[in-house]
PDB file of C-alpha atoms in Angstrom:
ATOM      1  CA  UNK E  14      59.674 115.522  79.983  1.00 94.00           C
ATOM      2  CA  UNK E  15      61.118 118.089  82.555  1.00 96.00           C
ATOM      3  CA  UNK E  16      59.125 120.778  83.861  1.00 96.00           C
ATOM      4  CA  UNK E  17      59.346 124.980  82.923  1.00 96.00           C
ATOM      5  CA  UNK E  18      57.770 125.609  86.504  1.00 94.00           C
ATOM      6  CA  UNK E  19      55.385 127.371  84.446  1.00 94.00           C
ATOM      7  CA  UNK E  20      51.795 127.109  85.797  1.00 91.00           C
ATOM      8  CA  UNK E  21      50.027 129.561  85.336  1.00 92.00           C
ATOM      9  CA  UNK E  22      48.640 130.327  81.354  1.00 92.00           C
ATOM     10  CA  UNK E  23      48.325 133.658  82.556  1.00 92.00           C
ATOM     11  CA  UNK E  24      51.870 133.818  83.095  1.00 95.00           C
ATOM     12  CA  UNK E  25      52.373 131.809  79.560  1.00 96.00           C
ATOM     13  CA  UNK E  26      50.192 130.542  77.043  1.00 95.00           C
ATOM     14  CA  UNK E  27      52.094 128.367  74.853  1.00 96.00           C
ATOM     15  CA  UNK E  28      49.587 128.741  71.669  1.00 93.00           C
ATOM     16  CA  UNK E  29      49.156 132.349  72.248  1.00 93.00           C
ATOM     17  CA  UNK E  30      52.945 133.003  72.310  1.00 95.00           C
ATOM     18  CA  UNK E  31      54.368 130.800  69.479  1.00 95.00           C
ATOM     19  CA  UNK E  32      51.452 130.677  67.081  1.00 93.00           C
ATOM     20  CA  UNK E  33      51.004 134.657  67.627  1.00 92.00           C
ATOM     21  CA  UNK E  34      53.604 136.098  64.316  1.00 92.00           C
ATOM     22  CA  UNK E  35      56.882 136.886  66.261  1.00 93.00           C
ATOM     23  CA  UNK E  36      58.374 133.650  66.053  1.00 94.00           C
ATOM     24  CA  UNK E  37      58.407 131.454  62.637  1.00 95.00           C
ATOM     25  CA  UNK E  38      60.156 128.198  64.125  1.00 94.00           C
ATOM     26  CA  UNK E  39      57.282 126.352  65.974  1.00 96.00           C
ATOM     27  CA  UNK E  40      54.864 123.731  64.873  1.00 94.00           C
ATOM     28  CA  UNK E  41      51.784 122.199  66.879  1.00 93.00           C
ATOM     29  CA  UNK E  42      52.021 118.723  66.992  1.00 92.00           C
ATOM     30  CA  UNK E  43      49.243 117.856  69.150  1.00 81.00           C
ATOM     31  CA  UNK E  44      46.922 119.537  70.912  1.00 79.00           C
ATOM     32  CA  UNK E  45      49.158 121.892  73.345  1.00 80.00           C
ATOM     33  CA  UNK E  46      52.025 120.115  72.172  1.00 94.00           C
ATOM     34  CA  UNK E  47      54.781 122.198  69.958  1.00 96.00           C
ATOM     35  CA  UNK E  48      58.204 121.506  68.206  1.00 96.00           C
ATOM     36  CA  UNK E  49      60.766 123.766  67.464  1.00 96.00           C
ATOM     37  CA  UNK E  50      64.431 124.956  67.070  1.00 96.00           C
ATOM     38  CA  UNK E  51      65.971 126.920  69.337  1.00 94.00           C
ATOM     39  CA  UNK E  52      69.698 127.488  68.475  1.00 92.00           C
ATOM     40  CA  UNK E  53      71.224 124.030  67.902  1.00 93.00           C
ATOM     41  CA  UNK E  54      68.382 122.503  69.639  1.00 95.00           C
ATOM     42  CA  UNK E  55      65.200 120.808  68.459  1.00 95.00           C
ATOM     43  CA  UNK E  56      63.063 121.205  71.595  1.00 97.00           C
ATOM     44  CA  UNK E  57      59.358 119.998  72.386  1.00 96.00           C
ATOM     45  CA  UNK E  58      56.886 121.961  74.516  1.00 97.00           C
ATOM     46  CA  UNK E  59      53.471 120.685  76.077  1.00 96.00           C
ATOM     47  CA  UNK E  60      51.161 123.119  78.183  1.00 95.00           C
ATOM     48  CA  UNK E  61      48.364 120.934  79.789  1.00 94.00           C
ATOM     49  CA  UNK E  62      46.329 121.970  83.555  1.00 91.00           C
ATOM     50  CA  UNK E  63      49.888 120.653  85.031  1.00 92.00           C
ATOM     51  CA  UNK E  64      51.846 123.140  83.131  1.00 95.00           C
ATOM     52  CA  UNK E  65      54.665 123.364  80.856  1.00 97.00           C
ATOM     53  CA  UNK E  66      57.314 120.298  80.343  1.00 97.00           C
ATOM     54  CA  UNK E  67      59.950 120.324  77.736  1.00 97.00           C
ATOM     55  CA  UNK E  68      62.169 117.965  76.301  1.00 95.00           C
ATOM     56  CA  UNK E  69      65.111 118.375  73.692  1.00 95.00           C
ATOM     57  CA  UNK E  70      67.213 116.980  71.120  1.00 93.00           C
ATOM     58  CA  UNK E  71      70.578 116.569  71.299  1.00 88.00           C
ATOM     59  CA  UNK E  72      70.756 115.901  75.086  1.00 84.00           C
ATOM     60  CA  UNK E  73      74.557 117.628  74.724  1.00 86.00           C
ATOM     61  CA  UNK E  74      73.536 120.087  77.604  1.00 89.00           C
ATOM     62  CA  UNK E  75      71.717 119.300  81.115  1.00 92.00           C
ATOM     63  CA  UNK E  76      68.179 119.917  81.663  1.00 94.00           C
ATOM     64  CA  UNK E  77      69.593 122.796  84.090  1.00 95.00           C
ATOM     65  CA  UNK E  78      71.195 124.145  81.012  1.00 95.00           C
ATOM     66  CA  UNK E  79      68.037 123.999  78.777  1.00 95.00           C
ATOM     67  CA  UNK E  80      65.492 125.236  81.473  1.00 97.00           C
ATOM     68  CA  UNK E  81      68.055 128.622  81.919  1.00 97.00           C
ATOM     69  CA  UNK E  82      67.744 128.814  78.183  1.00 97.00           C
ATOM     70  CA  UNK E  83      63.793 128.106  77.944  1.00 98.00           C
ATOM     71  CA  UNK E  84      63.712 131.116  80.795  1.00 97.00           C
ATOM     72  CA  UNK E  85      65.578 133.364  78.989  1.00 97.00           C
ATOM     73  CA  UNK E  86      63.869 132.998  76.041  1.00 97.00           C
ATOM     74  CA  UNK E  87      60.381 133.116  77.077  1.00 97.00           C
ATOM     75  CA  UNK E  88      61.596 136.510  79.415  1.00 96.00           C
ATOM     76  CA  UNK E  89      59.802 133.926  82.597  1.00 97.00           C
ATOM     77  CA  UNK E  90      62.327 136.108  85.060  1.00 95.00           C
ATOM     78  CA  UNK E  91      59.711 139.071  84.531  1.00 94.00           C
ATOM     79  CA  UNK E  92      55.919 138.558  85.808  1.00 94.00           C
ATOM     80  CA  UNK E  93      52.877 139.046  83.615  1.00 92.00           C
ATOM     81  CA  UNK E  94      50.542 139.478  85.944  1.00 89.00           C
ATOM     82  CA  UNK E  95      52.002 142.297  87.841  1.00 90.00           C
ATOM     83  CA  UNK E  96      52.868 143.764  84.618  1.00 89.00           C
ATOM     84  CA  UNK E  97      48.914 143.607  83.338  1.00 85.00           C
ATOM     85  CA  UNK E  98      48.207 144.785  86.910  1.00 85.00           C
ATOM     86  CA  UNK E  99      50.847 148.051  86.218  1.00 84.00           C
ATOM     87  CA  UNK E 100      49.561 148.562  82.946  1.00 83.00           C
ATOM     88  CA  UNK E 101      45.744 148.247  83.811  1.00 81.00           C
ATOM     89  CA  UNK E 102      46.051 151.465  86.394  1.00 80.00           C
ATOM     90  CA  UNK E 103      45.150 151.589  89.742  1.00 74.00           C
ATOM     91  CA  UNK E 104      41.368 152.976  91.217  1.00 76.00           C
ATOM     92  CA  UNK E 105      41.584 155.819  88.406  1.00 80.00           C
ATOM     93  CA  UNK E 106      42.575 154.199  85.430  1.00 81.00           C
ATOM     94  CA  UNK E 107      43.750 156.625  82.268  1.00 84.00           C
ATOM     95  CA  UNK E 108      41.559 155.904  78.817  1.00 86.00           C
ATOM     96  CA  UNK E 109      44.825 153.847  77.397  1.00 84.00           C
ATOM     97  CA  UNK E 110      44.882 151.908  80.616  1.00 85.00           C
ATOM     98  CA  UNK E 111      41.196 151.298  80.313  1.00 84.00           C
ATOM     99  CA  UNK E 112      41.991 149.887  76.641  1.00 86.00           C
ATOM    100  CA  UNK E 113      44.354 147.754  77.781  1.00 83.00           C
ATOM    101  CA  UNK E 114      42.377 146.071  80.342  1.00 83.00           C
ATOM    102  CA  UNK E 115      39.816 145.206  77.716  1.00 85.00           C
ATOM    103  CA  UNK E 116      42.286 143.791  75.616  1.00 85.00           C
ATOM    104  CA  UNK E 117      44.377 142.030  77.880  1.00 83.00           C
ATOM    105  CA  UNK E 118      41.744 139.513  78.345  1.00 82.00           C
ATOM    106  CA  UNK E 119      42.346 138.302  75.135  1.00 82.00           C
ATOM    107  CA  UNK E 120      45.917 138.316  75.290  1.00 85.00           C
ATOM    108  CA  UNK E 121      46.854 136.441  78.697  1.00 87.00           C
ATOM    109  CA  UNK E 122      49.903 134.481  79.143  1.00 92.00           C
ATOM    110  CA  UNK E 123      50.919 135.953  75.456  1.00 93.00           C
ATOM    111  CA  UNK E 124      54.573 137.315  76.081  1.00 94.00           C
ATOM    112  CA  UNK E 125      57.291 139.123  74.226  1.00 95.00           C
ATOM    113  CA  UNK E 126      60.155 136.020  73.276  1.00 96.00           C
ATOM    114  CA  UNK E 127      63.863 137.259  73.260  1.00 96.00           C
ATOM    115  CA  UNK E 128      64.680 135.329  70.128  1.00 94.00           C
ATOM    116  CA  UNK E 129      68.458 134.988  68.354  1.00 93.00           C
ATOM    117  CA  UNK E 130      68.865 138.994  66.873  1.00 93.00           C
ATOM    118  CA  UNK E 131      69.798 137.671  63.621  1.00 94.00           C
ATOM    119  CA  UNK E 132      66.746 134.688  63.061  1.00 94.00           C
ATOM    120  CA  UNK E 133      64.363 138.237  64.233  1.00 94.00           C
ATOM    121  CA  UNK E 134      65.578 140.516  61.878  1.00 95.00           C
ATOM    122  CA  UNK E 135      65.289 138.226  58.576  1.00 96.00           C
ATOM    123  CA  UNK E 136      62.047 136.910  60.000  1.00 95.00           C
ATOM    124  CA  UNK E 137      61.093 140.374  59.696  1.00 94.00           C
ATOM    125  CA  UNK E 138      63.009 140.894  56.208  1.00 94.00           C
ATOM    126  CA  UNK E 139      60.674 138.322  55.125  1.00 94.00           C
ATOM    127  CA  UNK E 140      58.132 139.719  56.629  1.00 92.00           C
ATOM    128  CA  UNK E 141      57.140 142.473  54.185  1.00 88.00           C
ATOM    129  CA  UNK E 142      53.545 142.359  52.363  1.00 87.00           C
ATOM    130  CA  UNK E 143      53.480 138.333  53.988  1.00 89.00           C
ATOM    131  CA  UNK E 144      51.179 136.356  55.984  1.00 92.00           C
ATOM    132  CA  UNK E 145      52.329 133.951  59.111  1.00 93.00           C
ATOM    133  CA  UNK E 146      52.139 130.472  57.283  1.00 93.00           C
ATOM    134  CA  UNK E 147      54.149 132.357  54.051  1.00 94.00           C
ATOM    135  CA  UNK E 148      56.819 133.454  55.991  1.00 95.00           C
ATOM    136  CA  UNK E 149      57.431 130.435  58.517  1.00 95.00           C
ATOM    137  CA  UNK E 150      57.902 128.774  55.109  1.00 95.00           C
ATOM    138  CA  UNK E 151      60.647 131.507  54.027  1.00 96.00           C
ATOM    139  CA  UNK E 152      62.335 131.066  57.333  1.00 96.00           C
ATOM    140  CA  UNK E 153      62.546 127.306  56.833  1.00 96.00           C
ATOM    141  CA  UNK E 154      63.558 127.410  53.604  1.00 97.00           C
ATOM    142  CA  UNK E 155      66.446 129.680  55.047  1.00 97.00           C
ATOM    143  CA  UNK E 156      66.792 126.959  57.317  1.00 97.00           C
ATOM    144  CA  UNK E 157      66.778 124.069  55.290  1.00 97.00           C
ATOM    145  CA  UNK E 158      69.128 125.464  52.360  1.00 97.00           C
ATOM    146  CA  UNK E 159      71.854 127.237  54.623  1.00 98.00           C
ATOM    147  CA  UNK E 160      71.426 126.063  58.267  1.00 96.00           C
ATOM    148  CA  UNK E 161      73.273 123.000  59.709  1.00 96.00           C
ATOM    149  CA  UNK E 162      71.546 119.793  60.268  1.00 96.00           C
ATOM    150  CA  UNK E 163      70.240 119.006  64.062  1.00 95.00           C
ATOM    151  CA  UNK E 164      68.643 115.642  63.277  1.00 93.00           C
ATOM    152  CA  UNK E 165      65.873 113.972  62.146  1.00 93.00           C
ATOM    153  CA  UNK E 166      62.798 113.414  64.061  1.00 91.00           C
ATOM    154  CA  UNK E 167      59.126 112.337  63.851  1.00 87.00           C
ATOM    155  CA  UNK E 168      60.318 111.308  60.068  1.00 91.00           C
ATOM    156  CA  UNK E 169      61.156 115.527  59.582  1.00 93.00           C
ATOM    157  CA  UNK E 170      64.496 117.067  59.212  1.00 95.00           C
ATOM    158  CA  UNK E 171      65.552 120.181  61.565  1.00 96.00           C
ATOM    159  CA  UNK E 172      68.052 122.474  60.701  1.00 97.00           C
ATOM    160  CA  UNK E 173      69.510 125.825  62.612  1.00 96.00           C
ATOM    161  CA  UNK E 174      69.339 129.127  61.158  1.00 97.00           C
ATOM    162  CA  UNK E 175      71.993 129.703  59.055  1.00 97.00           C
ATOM    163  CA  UNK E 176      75.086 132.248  60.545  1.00 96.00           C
ATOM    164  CA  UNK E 177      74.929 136.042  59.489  1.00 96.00           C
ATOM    165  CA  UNK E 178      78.274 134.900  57.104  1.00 97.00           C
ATOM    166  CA  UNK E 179      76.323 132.514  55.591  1.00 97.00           C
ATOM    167  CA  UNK E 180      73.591 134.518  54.413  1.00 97.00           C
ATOM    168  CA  UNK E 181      75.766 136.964  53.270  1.00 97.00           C
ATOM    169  CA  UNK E 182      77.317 134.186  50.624  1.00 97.00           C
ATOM    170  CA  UNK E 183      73.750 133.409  49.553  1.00 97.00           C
ATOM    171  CA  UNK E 184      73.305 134.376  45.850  1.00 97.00           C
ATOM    172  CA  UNK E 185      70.451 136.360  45.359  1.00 96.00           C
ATOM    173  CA  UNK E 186      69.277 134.628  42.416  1.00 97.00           C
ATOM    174  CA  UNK E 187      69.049 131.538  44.138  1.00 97.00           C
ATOM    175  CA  UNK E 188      66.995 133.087  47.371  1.00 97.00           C
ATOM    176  CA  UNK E 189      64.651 134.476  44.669  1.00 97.00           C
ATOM    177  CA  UNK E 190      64.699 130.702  43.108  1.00 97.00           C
ATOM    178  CA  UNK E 191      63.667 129.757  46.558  1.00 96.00           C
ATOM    179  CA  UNK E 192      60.316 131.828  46.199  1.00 95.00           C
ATOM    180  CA  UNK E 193      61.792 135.057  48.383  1.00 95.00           C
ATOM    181  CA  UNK E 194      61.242 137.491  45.277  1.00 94.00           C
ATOM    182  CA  UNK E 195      62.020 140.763  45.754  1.00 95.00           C
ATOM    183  CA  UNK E 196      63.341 140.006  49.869  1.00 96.00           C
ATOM    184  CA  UNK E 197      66.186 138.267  48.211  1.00 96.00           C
ATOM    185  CA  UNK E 198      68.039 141.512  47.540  1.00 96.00           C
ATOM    186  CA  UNK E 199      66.965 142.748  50.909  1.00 96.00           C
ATOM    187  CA  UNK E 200      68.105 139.417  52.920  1.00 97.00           C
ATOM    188  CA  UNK E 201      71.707 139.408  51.029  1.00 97.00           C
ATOM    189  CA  UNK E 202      72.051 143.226  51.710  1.00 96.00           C
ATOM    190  CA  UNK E 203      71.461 143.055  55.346  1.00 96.00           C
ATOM    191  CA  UNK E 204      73.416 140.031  55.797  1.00 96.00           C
ATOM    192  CA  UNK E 205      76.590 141.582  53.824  1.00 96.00           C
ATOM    193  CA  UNK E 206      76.592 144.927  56.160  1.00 95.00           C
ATOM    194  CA  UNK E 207      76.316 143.317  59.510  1.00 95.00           C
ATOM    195  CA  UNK E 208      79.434 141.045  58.121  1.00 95.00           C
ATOM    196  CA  UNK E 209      80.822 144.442  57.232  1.00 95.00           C
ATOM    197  CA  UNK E 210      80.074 146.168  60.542  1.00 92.00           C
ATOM    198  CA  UNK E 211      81.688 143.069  62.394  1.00 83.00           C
TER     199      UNK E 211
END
């Protein structure tokens, strides 16, 4: 395990950030313990009162490599707490600032991930009329059926999500086959114009 230098949960909250509906790709494996894919990367996380450690699958970068990437996704260049402190309002605090501090105390350490553009916008394709679990399952079945293979661990299979070109192949039948109903139309249609626009 290598460490995120993360050690604060008010600066990140594992299980409030990956568990919260903006992401579809991570699992909890054990109490603070999550695995996901990230890119071509199967990666663990555990938050405990240490911190946060990581660890990754394949080992075809450095740990350097993966830490930049684990920063960049999880935005950890930008501080939560002075941004609550910003957005709470100094001595005379505005009514929406006054909101926010209320709320904010059940959202520390949640933060805003800067996920692959593509894997966002057909998460949120599938996203229509959905609930969480329904449309992690969408996303892995996107996964599974036109992703590559990473590897196999803890006895389960991890694939990438599948290119932009790939999805624009897809058949629509199949995707609807695949239990995406009425999305299916919507997931080849975006997928064909942002081949197009490229």
């Amino acid at each position: 395990w290598h460490s995120l230098g993360v050690t604060s949960r008010e600066e990140l909250d594992l299980n409030s950030t990956l568990t919260c509906g903006q992401s579809f790709r991570w699992k909890a494996v054990n109490t603070g313990e999550f695995i996901g894919v990230l890119g071509l990367f199967i990666v663990r996380l555990r938050q405990d009162d240490e911190g946060i450690f990581f660890a990754y699958h394949p080992c075809t970068v450095s740990k350097e490599e993966m830490f930049r990437l684990l920063h960049d996704y999880f935005q950890l260049d930008v501080s939560l707490t002075r941004l609550y402190e910003h957005w709470k309002g100094g001595p005379s605090p505005t009514a929406i600032q006054e909101e926010f501090t209320a709320a904010s105390a059940c959202i520390k350490g949640l933060r805003i991930l800067r996920q692959p553009p593509e894997e966002c916008l057909f998460s949120f394709v599938c996203s229509q009329n959905n609930n969480i679990k329904r449309i992690a399952g969408m996303i892995e079945k996107l996964a599974t059926n036109y992703g590559h293979f990473i590897a196999k661990v803890d006895n389960t299979k991890h694939y990438s999500f599948p290119s932009v070109a790939t999805l624009a192949r897809a058949k629509e039948q199949k995707l609807r086959d695949l239990g995406f109903g009425y999305r299916a139309k919507y997931i080849t249609a975006a997928a064909r114009e942002l081949v197009a626009r490229n």
